PDB file of C-alpha atoms in Angstrom:
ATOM      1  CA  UNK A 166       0.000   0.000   0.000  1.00 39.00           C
ATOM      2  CA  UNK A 167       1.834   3.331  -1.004  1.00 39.00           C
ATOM      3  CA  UNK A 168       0.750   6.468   1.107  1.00 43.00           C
ATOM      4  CA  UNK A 169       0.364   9.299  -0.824  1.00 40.00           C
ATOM      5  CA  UNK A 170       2.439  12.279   0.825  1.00 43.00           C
ATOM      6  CA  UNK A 171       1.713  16.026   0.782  1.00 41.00           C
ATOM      7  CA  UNK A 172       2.325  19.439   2.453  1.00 39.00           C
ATOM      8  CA  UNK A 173      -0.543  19.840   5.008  1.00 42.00           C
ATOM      9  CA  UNK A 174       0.812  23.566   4.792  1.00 45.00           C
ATOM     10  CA  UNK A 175       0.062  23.486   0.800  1.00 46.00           C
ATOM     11  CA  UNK A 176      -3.929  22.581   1.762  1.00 49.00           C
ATOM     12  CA  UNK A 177      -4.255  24.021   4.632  1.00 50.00           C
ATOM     13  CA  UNK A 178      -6.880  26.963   4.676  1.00 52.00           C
ATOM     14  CA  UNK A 179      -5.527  30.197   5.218  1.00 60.00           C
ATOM     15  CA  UNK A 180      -4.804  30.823   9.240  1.00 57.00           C
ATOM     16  CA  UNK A 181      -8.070  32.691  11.277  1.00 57.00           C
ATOM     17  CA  UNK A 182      -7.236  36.206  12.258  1.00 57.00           C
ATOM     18  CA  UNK A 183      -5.430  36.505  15.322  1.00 56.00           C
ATOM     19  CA  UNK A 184      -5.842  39.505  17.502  1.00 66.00           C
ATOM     20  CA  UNK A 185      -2.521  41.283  19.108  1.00 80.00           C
ATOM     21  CA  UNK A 186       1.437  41.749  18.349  1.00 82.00           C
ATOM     22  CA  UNK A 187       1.524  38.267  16.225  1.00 93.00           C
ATOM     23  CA  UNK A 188      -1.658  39.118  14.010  1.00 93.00           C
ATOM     24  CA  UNK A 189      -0.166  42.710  13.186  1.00 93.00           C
ATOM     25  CA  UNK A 190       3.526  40.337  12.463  1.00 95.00           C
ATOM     26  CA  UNK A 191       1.783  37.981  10.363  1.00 96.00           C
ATOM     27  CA  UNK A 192      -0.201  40.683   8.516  1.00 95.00           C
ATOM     28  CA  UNK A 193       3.087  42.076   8.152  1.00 96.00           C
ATOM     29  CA  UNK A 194       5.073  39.060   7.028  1.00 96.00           C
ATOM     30  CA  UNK A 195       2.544  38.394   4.238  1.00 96.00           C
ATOM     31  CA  UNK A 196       2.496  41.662   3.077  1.00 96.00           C
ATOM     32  CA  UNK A 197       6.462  41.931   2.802  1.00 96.00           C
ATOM     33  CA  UNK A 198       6.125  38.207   1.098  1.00 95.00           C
ATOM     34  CA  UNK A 199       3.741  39.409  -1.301  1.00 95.00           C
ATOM     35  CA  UNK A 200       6.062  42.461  -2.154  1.00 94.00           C
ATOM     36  CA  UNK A 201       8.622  40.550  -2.822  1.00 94.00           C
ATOM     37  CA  UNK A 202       7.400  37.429  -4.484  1.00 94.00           C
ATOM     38  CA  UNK A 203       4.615  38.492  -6.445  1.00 94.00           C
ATOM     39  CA  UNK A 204       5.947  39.457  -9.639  1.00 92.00           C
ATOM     40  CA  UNK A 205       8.280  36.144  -9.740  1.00 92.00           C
ATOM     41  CA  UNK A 206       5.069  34.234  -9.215  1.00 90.00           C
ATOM     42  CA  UNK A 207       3.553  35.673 -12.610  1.00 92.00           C
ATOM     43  CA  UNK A 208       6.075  35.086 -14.801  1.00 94.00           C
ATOM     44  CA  UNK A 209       6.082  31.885 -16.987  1.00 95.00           C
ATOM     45  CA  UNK A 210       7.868  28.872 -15.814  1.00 93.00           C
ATOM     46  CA  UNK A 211      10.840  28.279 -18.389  1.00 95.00           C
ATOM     47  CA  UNK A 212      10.733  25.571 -20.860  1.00 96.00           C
ATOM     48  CA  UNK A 213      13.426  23.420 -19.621  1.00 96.00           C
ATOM     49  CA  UNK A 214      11.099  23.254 -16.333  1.00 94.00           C
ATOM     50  CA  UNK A 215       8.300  22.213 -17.967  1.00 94.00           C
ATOM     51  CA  UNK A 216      10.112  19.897 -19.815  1.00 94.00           C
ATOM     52  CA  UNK A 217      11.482  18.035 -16.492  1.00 93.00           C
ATOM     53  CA  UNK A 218       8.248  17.633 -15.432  1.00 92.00           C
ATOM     54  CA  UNK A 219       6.687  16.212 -17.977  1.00 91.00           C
ATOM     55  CA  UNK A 220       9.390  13.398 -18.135  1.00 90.00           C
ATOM     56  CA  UNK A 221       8.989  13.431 -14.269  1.00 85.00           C
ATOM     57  CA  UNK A 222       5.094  12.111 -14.974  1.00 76.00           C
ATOM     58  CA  UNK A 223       6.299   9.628 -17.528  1.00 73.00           C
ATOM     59  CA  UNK A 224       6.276   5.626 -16.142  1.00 70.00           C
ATOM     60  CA  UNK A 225       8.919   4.004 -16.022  1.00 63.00           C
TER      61      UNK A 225
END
């Protein structure tokens, strides 16, 4: 029997709102994240990427 394995993080719901010092942080932290990250996140993945990928999904 093979278990399938995942990130909980990668389907977890976002995180409730938290009142105080570590709900302004994380408001904070996602903000700075987003700044940063965003524009990387909308650009295409490259070819050679893609093409791992694919041969990644291939059986062997």
């Amino acid at each position: 029997m093979s278990a399938h394995l995942h990130s909980p993080a990668a389907s977890a719901p976002p995180a409730p709102a938290m009142a105080g010092p570590d709900a302004a942080f994380d408001r904070w932290l996602r903000q700075e994240l987003s700044r940063l990250y965003d524009s990387a996140l909308s650009e295409p993945v490259p070819p050679e990427l893609l093409r791992l990928l694919e041969e990644g999904e291939k059986p062997r």
